[in-house]
Short mmCIF file of C-alpha atoms in Angstrom, two decimals:
data_model
loop_
_atom_site.label_atom_id
_atom_site.label_comp_id
_atom_site.label_asym_id
_atom_site.label_seq_id
_atom_site.Cartn_x
_atom_site.Cartn_y
_atom_site.Cartn_z
CA MET A 1071 26.25 28.16 -61.36
CA ALA A 1072 25.51 28.31 -65.05
CA GLU A 1073 29.12 28.47 -66.63
CA ASP A 1074 29.71 30.05 -70.03
CA PRO A 1075 29.18 26.87 -72.53
CA ARG A 1076 32.15 28.02 -74.54
CA ARG A 1077 34.50 28.24 -71.62
CA LEU A 1078 33.27 24.44 -70.92
CA ALA A 1079 34.08 23.38 -74.57
CA ALA A 1080 37.32 25.14 -74.21
CA ALA A 1081 38.16 23.57 -71.13
CA ALA A 1082 37.09 20.02 -72.49
CA TYR A 1083 39.26 20.63 -75.44
CA ARG A 1084 42.16 21.47 -73.56
CA GLU A 1085 41.58 18.37 -71.46
CA LEU A 1086 40.43 15.99 -74.28
CA ALA A 1087 41.70 16.82 -77.53
CA PRO A 1088 44.88 15.00 -77.32
CA ALA A 1089 43.18 11.75 -76.76
CA VAL A 1090 40.31 12.49 -79.48
CA LEU A 1091 43.14 13.27 -81.81
CA GLY A 1092 44.87 9.98 -81.27
CA TYR A 1093 41.56 8.03 -81.07
CA LEU A 1094 40.91 9.45 -84.53
CA ARG A 1095 44.17 8.55 -85.91
CA SER A 1096 43.99 4.99 -84.59
CA GLN A 1097 40.62 4.84 -86.51
CA ARG A 1098 42.71 5.92 -89.42
CA VAL A 1099 40.13 8.94 -90.15
CA ALA A 1100 41.12 10.44 -93.28
CA ASP A 1101 41.72 13.94 -91.72
CA PRO A 1102 41.81 13.37 -88.20
CA GLU A 1103 42.69 17.27 -87.13
CA ASP A 1104 39.58 18.39 -89.37
CA VAL A 1105 37.33 15.64 -87.59
CA LEU A 1106 38.53 16.61 -84.02
CA GLY A 1107 37.63 20.22 -84.98
CA GLU A 1108 33.95 19.11 -85.83
CA VAL A 1109 33.82 17.23 -82.81
CA PHE A 1110 34.78 19.80 -80.51
CA LEU A 1111 32.30 22.21 -82.22
CA GLN A 1112 29.48 19.55 -81.79
CA VAL A 1113 30.58 19.85 -77.95
CA ALA A 1114 30.46 23.26 -77.99
CA ARG A 1115 26.96 23.61 -79.33
CA ASP A 1116 25.48 20.89 -77.00
CA VAL A 1117 27.78 21.23 -73.60
CA GLY A 1118 24.94 23.75 -72.41
CA ARG A 1119 22.49 20.68 -72.15
CA PHE A 1120 25.21 18.47 -70.79
CA SER A 1121 25.08 17.48 -67.05
CA GLY A 1122 27.45 15.18 -65.36
CA ASP A 1123 30.69 14.57 -63.87
CA ASP A 1124 34.09 14.45 -65.77
CA ALA A 1125 33.54 10.76 -66.71
CA ALA A 1126 30.46 11.23 -68.13
CA LEU A 1127 31.79 14.20 -70.28
CA ARG A 1128 34.76 12.01 -71.34
CA ARG A 1129 32.34 9.28 -72.51
CA TRP A 1130 29.99 11.91 -74.03
CA VAL A 1131 32.82 13.48 -76.13
CA PHE A 1132 34.16 10.11 -77.16
CA SER A 1133 30.39 9.07 -78.36
CA ILE A 1134 30.35 11.95 -80.62
CA ALA A 1135 33.96 11.27 -81.88
CA HIS A 1136 32.82 7.69 -82.41
CA ASN A 1137 30.00 8.99 -84.74
CA ARG A 1138 32.03 11.34 -86.38
CA SER A 1139 34.51 8.81 -87.17
CA MET A 1140 31.99 6.36 -88.72
CA ASP A 1141 30.70 9.58 -90.51
CA ALA A 1142 34.07 10.31 -91.82
CA HIS A 1143 34.86 6.54 -93.04
CA ARG A 1144 31.17 6.38 -94.59
CA ARG A 1145 32.19 9.71 -96.53
CA ALA A 1146 35.54 8.38 -97.41
CA LYS A 1147 34.25 5.34 -98.80
CA ARG A 1148 31.42 7.10 -100.56
CA ASP A 1149 33.76 9.75 -102.56
CA ARG A 1150 37.16 9.74 -101.88
CA SER A 1151 37.86 12.51 -104.05
CA THR A 1152 34.91 14.79 -103.04
CA LEU A 1153 36.55 14.23 -99.27
CA GLU A 1154 39.94 15.38 -100.55
CA ALA A 1155 38.52 18.43 -101.97
CA GLU A 1156 36.82 19.30 -98.59
CA ILE A 1157 40.08 18.82 -96.83
CA SER A 1158 41.99 21.09 -98.80
CA GLU A 1159 39.15 23.95 -98.74
CA GLY A 1160 38.63 23.55 -94.92
CA ARG A 1161 42.06 23.36 -94.04
CA SER A 1162 44.03 26.51 -93.25
CA ALA A 1163 46.72 24.86 -91.16
CA PRO A 1164 48.84 22.27 -91.55
CA THR A 1165 47.52 18.80 -90.26
CA ASP A 1166 49.90 16.31 -90.99
CA ALA A 1167 52.20 17.14 -88.89
CA PRO A 1168 51.83 16.56 -85.41
CA ALA A 1169 53.65 18.22 -82.86
CA GLU A 1170 55.56 14.53 -82.18
CA PRO A 1171 56.03 11.52 -84.42
CA VAL A 1172 53.02 9.49 -84.55
CA ASP A 1173 53.60 5.74 -83.71
CA ARG A 1174 53.06 4.70 -87.41
CA GLU A 1175 53.88 1.10 -86.81
CA LEU A 1176 51.16 0.90 -84.05
CA ILE A 1177 48.66 2.80 -86.20
CA ASP A 1178 49.36 0.10 -88.86
CA ALA A 1179 49.20 -2.78 -86.55
CA LEU A 1180 45.75 -1.63 -85.30
CA ALA A 1181 44.37 -1.45 -89.16
CA THR A 1182 44.88 -5.16 -89.11
CA LEU A 1183 42.14 -5.83 -86.60
CA SER A 1184 38.48 -5.62 -87.17
CA ASP A 1185 36.66 -2.61 -86.96
CA GLU A 1186 34.98 -3.74 -83.90
CA GLN A 1187 38.13 -4.88 -82.34
CA ARG A 1188 40.06 -1.65 -83.08
CA GLU A 1189 37.36 0.56 -81.73
CA VAL A 1190 37.46 -1.59 -78.40
CA VAL A 1191 40.84 -1.53 -78.20
CA VAL A 1192 41.40 2.49 -78.99
CA LEU A 1193 38.62 3.36 -76.60
CA ARG A 1194 39.82 1.51 -73.80
CA PHE A 1195 43.62 2.23 -74.29
CA VAL A 1196 43.75 5.44 -76.60
CA ALA A 1197 40.94 7.48 -75.02
CA ASP A 1198 41.20 5.62 -71.31
CA LEU A 1199 37.49 4.87 -71.02
CA PRO A 1200 36.41 2.25 -68.55
CA LEU A 1201 34.77 -0.94 -69.87
CA GLU A 1202 31.27 0.07 -69.12
CA ALA A 1203 31.52 3.48 -70.99
CA VAL A 1204 33.17 1.37 -73.84
CA ALA A 1205 30.22 -1.01 -73.82
CA LYS A 1206 27.56 2.01 -73.97
CA ILE A 1207 29.46 3.78 -76.81
CA THR A 1208 29.66 0.38 -78.94
CA GLY A 1209 26.32 -0.89 -77.84
CA ARG A 1210 27.63 -4.25 -76.34
CA THR A 1211 27.59 -5.43 -72.89
CA PRO A 1212 30.64 -5.12 -70.94
CA GLY A 1213 31.36 -8.87 -70.80
CA ALA A 1214 31.30 -8.83 -74.58
CA VAL A 1215 33.71 -5.72 -74.69
CA LYS A 1216 35.81 -7.31 -72.32
CA ALA A 1217 36.23 -10.65 -74.28
CA MET A 1218 36.38 -8.77 -77.37
CA GLN A 1219 39.50 -6.68 -75.82
CA HIS A 1220 41.29 -9.69 -74.99
CA ARG A 1221 41.05 -11.02 -78.28
CA ALA A 1222 42.08 -8.12 -79.78
CA MET A 1223 45.25 -7.35 -77.99
CA ASP A 1224 46.05 -10.63 -78.96
CA ASN A 1225 45.86 -9.93 -82.44
CA LEU A 1226 47.47 -6.93 -81.90
CA ARG A 1227 50.60 -8.21 -80.30
CA LYS A 1228 50.81 -10.60 -83.04
CA ALA A 1229 50.60 -7.77 -85.68
CA VAL A 1230 53.08 -5.64 -83.68
CA SER A 1231 55.61 -8.53 -83.07
CA PRO A 1232 55.00 -10.99 -85.45
CA ASP A 1233 58.43 -12.94 -84.72
CA ASP A 1234 57.17 -13.72 -81.23
CA GLN A 1235 54.38 -15.96 -82.36
CA MET B 1281 44.17 -11.42 -69.29
CA SER B 1282 45.30 -9.30 -66.90
CA ASP B 1283 48.54 -8.83 -69.06
CA SER B 1284 46.41 -6.80 -71.35
CA LEU B 1285 45.29 -4.64 -68.72
CA ASP B 1286 48.83 -4.39 -67.15
CA PRO B 1287 49.95 -0.59 -67.50
CA ARG B 1288 53.60 -1.55 -67.81
CA ASN B 1289 52.84 -3.54 -70.79
CA ASP B 1290 54.56 -2.09 -73.53
CA LEU B 1291 51.68 -2.44 -75.96
CA THR B 1292 49.08 -0.75 -73.81
CA GLU B 1293 51.71 1.84 -73.15
CA ARG B 1294 52.40 2.72 -76.68
CA LEU B 1295 48.32 2.83 -77.05
CA ALA B 1296 48.14 5.02 -74.41
CA ALA B 1297 50.78 7.38 -75.68
CA LEU B 1298 48.74 7.69 -78.73
CA GLY B 1299 46.38 9.41 -76.74
CA ARG B 1300 48.65 11.92 -75.18
CA GLN B 1301 49.98 13.62 -78.16
CA PRO B 1302 49.30 17.04 -78.13
CA VAL B 1303 47.49 18.81 -80.89
CA ALA B 1304 49.72 20.88 -83.04
CA PRO B 1305 49.98 24.48 -81.68
CA ALA B 1306 48.37 26.08 -85.23
CA VAL B 1307 45.52 23.51 -85.16
CA ARG B 1308 44.63 24.11 -81.60
CA SER B 1309 44.79 27.85 -81.90
CA GLN B 1310 42.29 27.69 -85.03
CA HIS B 1311 39.95 25.14 -82.91
CA LEU B 1312 39.92 27.27 -79.74
CA THR B 1313 39.14 30.29 -81.94
CA ALA B 1314 36.21 28.46 -83.63
CA LEU B 1315 34.70 27.32 -80.03
CA ALA B 1316 34.81 30.93 -79.00
CA SER B 1317 32.64 32.04 -81.82
CA VAL B 1318 30.07 29.20 -81.55
CA PRO B 1319 26.48 30.58 -80.85
CA VAL B 1320 25.17 28.64 -77.77
CA ALA B 1321 21.93 29.76 -75.68
CA ARG B 1322 22.57 30.21 -71.80
CA SER B 1323 22.45 27.03 -70.35
CA PHE B 1324 20.37 27.89 -67.49
CA ARG B 1325 17.42 29.30 -69.34
CA THR B 1326 17.89 26.59 -72.05
CA SER B 1327 17.76 23.79 -69.64
CA LEU B 1328 14.86 25.36 -67.81
CA ALA B 1329 13.05 25.96 -70.46
CA GLY B 1330 13.79 22.60 -71.95
CA ARG B 1331 12.89 21.10 -68.60
CA LEU B 1332 9.33 22.59 -68.71
CA LYS B 1333 8.72 21.61 -72.29
CA VAL B 1334 9.94 17.88 -71.44
CA GLY B 1335 7.69 17.79 -68.48
CA ALA B 1336 4.56 19.29 -70.43
CA GLY B 1337 5.14 16.78 -72.80
CA VAL B 1338 5.46 13.90 -70.45
CA LEU B 1339 2.41 14.91 -68.63
CA ALA B 1340 0.34 15.19 -71.88
CA GLY B 1341 1.43 12.01 -72.84
CA PHE B 1342 0.63 10.48 -69.34
CA LEU B 1343 -2.86 11.79 -69.47
CA LEU B 1344 -3.41 10.63 -73.17
CA GLY B 1345 -2.09 7.29 -72.37
CA ALA B 1346 -4.07 6.90 -68.74
CA SER B 1347 -7.23 8.08 -70.42
CA GLY B 1348 -7.33 5.22 -72.78
CA LEU B 1349 -6.62 2.77 -69.84
CA THR B 1350 -8.94 4.62 -67.64
CA ALA B 1351 -11.82 4.19 -70.31
CA ALA B 1352 -11.16 0.29 -70.71
CA GLY B 1353 -11.08 0.11 -67.01
CA ALA B 1354 -7.41 -1.39 -66.95
CA MET B 1355 -6.06 0.91 -64.27
CA GLY B 1356 -5.98 -1.93 -61.57
CA PRO B 1357 -5.89 -0.29 -58.44
CA LEU B 1358 -5.77 3.18 -59.42
CA GLN B 1359 -9.05 2.46 -61.50
CA PRO B 1360 -11.51 4.18 -58.94
CA VAL B 1361 -9.17 7.43 -58.80
CA ALA B 1362 -8.52 7.30 -62.35
CA ALA B 1363 -12.36 6.85 -63.32
CA LYS B 1364 -13.20 10.03 -61.06
CA VAL B 1365 -10.77 12.14 -62.75
CA ALA B 1366 -11.59 11.02 -66.32
CA ALA B 1367 -15.44 11.70 -65.26
CA GLU B 1368 -14.46 15.04 -63.90
CA VAL B 1369 -12.13 16.11 -66.92
CA ALA B 1370 -14.12 14.67 -69.73
CA LYS B 1371 -17.70 13.75 -68.23
CA VAL B 1372 -17.42 10.48 -69.38
CA GLU B 1373 -18.64 7.44 -67.81
CA VAL B 1374 -15.71 5.22 -67.24
CA PRO B 1375 -15.81 1.83 -65.52
CA GLN B 1376 -15.38 2.49 -61.66
CA GLY B 1377 -12.98 -0.72 -60.78
CA PRO B 1378 -13.15 -4.14 -59.67
CA LYS B 1379 -16.79 -3.92 -57.94
CA ASP B 1380 -18.32 -2.40 -61.14
CA GLN B 1381 -16.73 -4.90 -63.25
CA ALA B 1382 -18.26 -7.75 -61.07
CA GLU B 1383 -21.73 -6.29 -61.02
CA LYS B 1384 -21.41 -6.11 -65.04
CA LYS B 1385 -20.37 -9.83 -65.12
CA ALA B 1386 -23.19 -10.82 -62.77
CA LYS B 1387 -25.79 -9.44 -64.80
CA LYS B 1388 -24.10 -10.83 -67.82
CA ALA B 1389 -24.01 -14.24 -66.38
CA LYS B 1390 -27.72 -14.06 -65.27
CA ALA B 1391 -28.96 -12.89 -68.52
CA GLU B 1392 -26.88 -15.99 -70.38
CA LYS B 1393 -28.25 -18.42 -68.12
CA ALA B 1394 -31.80 -17.23 -68.26
CA ALA B 1395 -31.36 -17.47 -72.37
CA LYS B 1396 -30.06 -21.10 -71.87
CA SER B 1397 -32.82 -22.27 -70.08
CA ARG B 1398 -35.04 -20.76 -72.64
CA LEU B 1399 -33.34 -22.70 -75.21
CA ALA B 1400 -33.25 -25.93 -73.35
CA ASP B 1401 -36.82 -26.04 -72.88
CA GLY B 1402 -37.40 -24.66 -76.36
CA SER B 1403 -40.22 -22.22 -75.06
CA ILE B 1404 -38.42 -19.20 -76.36
CA GLY B 1405 -36.10 -19.22 -79.36
CA THR B 1406 -35.33 -22.53 -81.35
CA ALA B 1407 -37.24 -25.52 -80.74
CA ARG B 1408 -34.89 -28.36 -80.05
CA ASP B 1409 -35.12 -31.92 -79.56
CA TRP B 1410 -34.80 -32.70 -75.83
CA SER B 1411 -36.36 -36.20 -75.75
CA ASP B 1412 -36.08 -38.42 -72.68
CA ASN B 1413 -33.00 -40.17 -73.71
CA CYS B 1414 -31.08 -36.70 -73.84
CA ALA B 1415 -28.93 -36.57 -70.68
CA ASP B 1416 -29.33 -33.53 -68.53
CA ASN B 1417 -26.92 -31.13 -67.14
CA GLY B 1418 -27.37 -32.50 -63.53
CA THR B 1419 -30.65 -30.77 -62.98
CA PRO B 1420 -33.64 -32.95 -64.46
CA GLY B 1421 -35.04 -31.51 -67.43
CA GLU B 1422 -32.27 -28.86 -68.23
CA TYR B 1423 -29.86 -29.41 -70.67
CA ALA B 1424 -26.97 -27.26 -72.28
CA GLY B 1425 -28.20 -24.82 -74.62
CA ASN B 1426 -27.57 -26.18 -78.07
CA ARG B 1427 -26.29 -28.95 -79.96
CA GLY B 1428 -22.61 -28.01 -79.84
CA GLN B 1429 -23.10 -26.96 -75.76
CA TYR B 1430 -24.66 -30.42 -75.25
CA LEU B 1431 -22.09 -32.37 -76.87
CA LYS B 1432 -19.32 -30.24 -74.63
CA GLN B 1433 -21.60 -31.23 -71.65
CA GLU B 1434 -21.51 -34.78 -72.58
CA ARG B 1435 -17.85 -34.89 -73.50
CA ALA B 1436 -16.93 -33.70 -69.85
CA LYS B 1437 -18.61 -37.05 -68.71
CA GLY B 1438 -16.54 -39.11 -70.86
CA ALA B 1439 -15.91 -40.73 -74.03
CA ASP B 1440 -18.86 -43.32 -74.13
CA GLN B 1441 -21.34 -40.33 -73.13
CA LEU B 1442 -19.78 -38.11 -75.84
CA ALA B 1443 -20.28 -41.23 -78.37
CA ALA B 1444 -23.87 -41.46 -77.17
CA ALA B 1445 -24.62 -37.99 -77.54
CA LYS B 1446 -22.99 -37.64 -81.05
CA ALA B 1447 -25.33 -40.43 -82.30
CA SER B 1448 -28.26 -38.92 -80.64
CA THR B 1449 -30.35 -35.81 -82.15
CA CYS B 1450 -30.28 -34.09 -78.69
CA GLY B 1451 -29.94 -30.48 -78.85
CA LEU B 1452 -30.59 -30.32 -82.97
CA PRO B 1453 -33.25 -28.07 -84.00
CA ILE B 1454 -36.52 -30.12 -84.46
CA GLY B 1455 -36.39 -31.28 -87.90
CA ALA B 1456 -32.61 -30.74 -88.38
CA GLU B 1457 -30.46 -33.57 -89.57
CA LYS B 1458 -26.96 -34.35 -87.83
CA ASP B 1459 -24.25 -32.29 -88.99
CA ALA B 1460 -21.14 -34.32 -89.98
CA SER B 1461 -19.18 -31.85 -88.20
CA ASP B 1462 -20.04 -33.47 -85.12
CA GLU B 1463 -17.76 -36.50 -85.75
CA ASP B 1464 -15.01 -34.10 -85.74
CA GLU B 1465 -13.90 -33.87 -82.18
CA SER B 1466 -11.77 -30.92 -82.69
CA LYS B 1467 -14.58 -28.75 -84.22
CA GLY B 1468 -16.45 -29.44 -80.89
CA GLU B 1469 -15.31 -25.86 -79.79
CA PRO B 1470 -16.50 -23.63 -82.40
CA LYS B 1471 -15.95 -20.41 -80.75
CA ALA B 1472 -13.32 -18.95 -78.35
CA GLU B 1473 -13.85 -19.38 -74.75
CA LYS B 1474 -15.70 -16.53 -72.94
CA ALA B 1475 -15.36 -15.59 -69.35
CA PRO B 1476 -16.76 -18.35 -67.21
CA ALA B 1477 -19.72 -17.02 -65.85
CA GLN B 1478 -21.26 -17.25 -62.32
CA ASP B 1479 -22.17 -20.87 -61.82
CA ASP B 1480 -24.97 -22.10 -59.79
CA GLY B 1481 -23.84 -25.37 -59.44
CA ALA B 1482 -25.53 -26.58 -62.72
CA GLY B 1483 -22.12 -27.60 -64.21
CA LYS B 1484 -18.75 -26.44 -65.38
CA SER B 1485 -18.79 -22.82 -65.40
CA ASP B 1486 -16.75 -22.96 -68.67
CA ASP B 1487 -19.68 -24.56 -70.60
CA GLU B 1488 -20.61 -21.46 -72.40
CA HIS B 1489 -19.78 -21.54 -76.06
CA GLY B 1490 -21.24 -21.90 -79.06
CA LYS B 1491 -22.57 -18.25 -79.05
CA ALA B 1492 -20.70 -16.00 -81.61
CA THR B 1493 -18.60 -13.84 -79.40
CA ALA B 1494 -15.16 -12.42 -79.94
CA PRO B 1495 -12.38 -13.84 -78.25
CA GLY B 1496 -12.56 -12.94 -74.50
CA HIS B 1497 -10.98 -14.13 -71.68
CA GLN B 1498 -9.33 -17.44 -71.47
CA ASP B 1499 -11.11 -20.25 -69.85
CA LYS B 1500 -9.55 -21.78 -66.88
CA GLY B 1501 -9.61 -25.05 -68.29
CA ALA B 1502 -7.39 -26.88 -70.62
CA HIS B 1503 -6.51 -24.31 -73.36
CA GLY B 1504 -5.06 -21.30 -71.88
CA ASP B 1505 -2.57 -22.20 -69.38
CA LYS B 1506 0.17 -23.08 -71.96
CA ALA B 1507 1.82 -19.54 -70.92
CA ALA B 1508 2.03 -20.80 -67.33
CA GLY B 1509 3.77 -23.97 -68.42
CA GLY B 1510 6.17 -22.28 -70.95
CA GLU B 1511 9.12 -19.70 -70.65
CA ALA B 1512 9.04 -16.42 -68.87
CA ASN B 1513 8.71 -13.84 -71.28
CA GLY B 1514 10.70 -10.56 -70.85
CA PRO B 1515 14.17 -9.15 -71.30
CA LYS B 1516 17.01 -11.41 -70.71
CA ALA B 1517 19.16 -10.18 -67.82
CA ASP B 1518 22.35 -9.02 -68.98
CA ASP B 1519 24.72 -10.54 -66.81
CA GLY B 1520 28.01 -9.08 -68.31
CA ASP B 1521 29.90 -11.87 -68.60
CA ASP B 1522 28.85 -13.28 -71.79
CA GLU B 1523 31.18 -13.49 -74.68
CA GLY B 1524 30.37 -11.61 -78.14
CA ASP B 1525 26.80 -11.37 -77.01
CA GLU B 1526 24.74 -8.50 -78.43
CA PRO B 1527 22.87 -6.15 -75.94
CA ALA B 1528 20.04 -7.90 -74.51
CA THR B 1529 16.69 -8.08 -76.07
CA SER B 1530 13.19 -9.19 -75.07
CA ALA B 1531 11.65 -12.09 -76.88
CA GLY B 1532 9.70 -15.23 -76.26
CA PRO B 1533 8.26 -18.23 -78.10
CA PRO B 1534 4.69 -17.44 -79.15
CA GLU B 1535 2.02 -19.34 -76.94
CA ALA B 1536 1.28 -22.47 -78.18
CA ALA B 1537 -2.51 -23.72 -79.16
CA GLY B 1538 -4.58 -25.35 -76.84
CA GLU B 1539 -5.60 -28.96 -76.51
CA SER B 1540 -8.29 -28.27 -79.02
CA GLY B 1541 -6.27 -26.99 -81.56
CA ILE B 1542 -7.56 -23.44 -81.24
CA ALA B 1543 -5.17 -20.78 -80.28
CA PRO B 1544 -5.78 -19.59 -76.55
CA PRO B 1545 -7.77 -16.30 -77.14
CA VAL B 1546 -5.71 -12.89 -76.81
CA GLU B 1547 -6.52 -11.54 -73.72
CA ASP B 1548 -8.71 -8.24 -74.54
CA THR B 1549 -6.52 -5.63 -73.20
CA PRO B 1550 -6.54 -1.98 -74.79
CA ALA B 1551 -3.70 -1.07 -76.85
CA GLN B 1552 -0.88 0.65 -74.63
CA PRO B 1553 0.36 3.99 -75.53
CA ALA B 1554 3.90 3.29 -76.93
CA PRO B 1555 6.40 4.13 -74.79
CA ALA B 1556 8.62 7.15 -75.38
CA GLU B 1557 11.34 6.19 -77.43
CA ASP B 1558 14.38 6.83 -76.19
CA LYS B 1559 16.34 6.70 -79.12
CA PRO B 1560 19.40 8.92 -78.36
CA ALA B 1561 20.30 11.29 -81.04
CA GLU B 1562 23.93 10.68 -82.06
CA ASP B 1563 25.57 13.58 -80.17
CA THR B 1564 22.88 14.23 -77.47
CA PRO B 1565 24.56 14.82 -74.28
CA ALA B 1566 23.85 11.82 -72.16
CA GLY B 1567 25.31 12.96 -69.12
CA ASP B 1568 23.01 11.42 -66.73
CA GLU B 1569 24.73 7.93 -66.27
CA VAL B 1570 22.10 5.24 -66.91
#
């Protein structure tokens, strides 16, 4: 009954790493692969205490990713040069070479949204989380998330296709 | 609205595609290797030990909190049981419950009434002016205990009676002069109201004031019922369809002052033990869907 937590963490990684990476990229985290590793190391440490279904696991992992993303942004704001040094030390594999080309235009368009709107859109569509889970992660009501999502998507459409306004 | 949720929408599809891009193989391998080497405790033992610890903590907290409530007699229907347990555990005399409290109240009221009687006839305590022109409190020869109580007694009868009472020296210690504060009606209630005593029909049960007591129960009269007419305090319902709302918080307007300008006394309830703070650690697994 008690599965090895490391196996659980590995399984979670295989299942969720692409979505978490997409989330981190969308949030323009400085070194998304590095942060991805941090997220799943945390998952591996704590998964033994986790209990819940797949949906709960997904929400939990993205909660960690959300917090790590905010930490990374704070670090970047505080000392950009130190961050670059950390990245170069900690990385032993190429990180800016994803398997497939990243939709740079979309990521740039996401950057035009406010932090809150981007967070909601990315959690809803990149991470594929339901409204209630997004509300819990962001500390809002589902109604507020829904409204924010609607506005954010309008703004995103304008940013992606400005000629269509 | 549905447009943004339409999976065929190009924009949503592009967003979803961002979340499907695989991790670079080298990075993936590195991460999985790191995961395999993370030291973790056995989940079963950890969770069992953790649950035991948490359970012990909860029980200890409950006992601590309950003992305080029990000592203050605030356990409601559980009071007799709680008192028994507390007495057994700590050999402490605690209130037994409503019956015990009622008896205490009755004793107290009796003593106060007796004190009032003594003051009224001046036989014990301060000798006061209760001449024939002083209005009694409904029983011939009996008056409210002191000057302030007398004024309150007369005020209840009407403005004319109050004016007459103020003009008189009724209730004043013999030899004393009228105080200018008599003129200020708002100061007619110098002390907070106490719990209404058992009344033998001599007058309103809320005539007991003027004694130096800490704020106690609210009277049933004009002062304390603002809360009844005010807003219902408590957490606002989160109906989930508010735009841009922050998570619900519980707040309410402060209780308004009573008619006399004195704020209603705060109910004398013991401090409640602070609820265990459910502050989630940032990355604590919260698997249980709340």
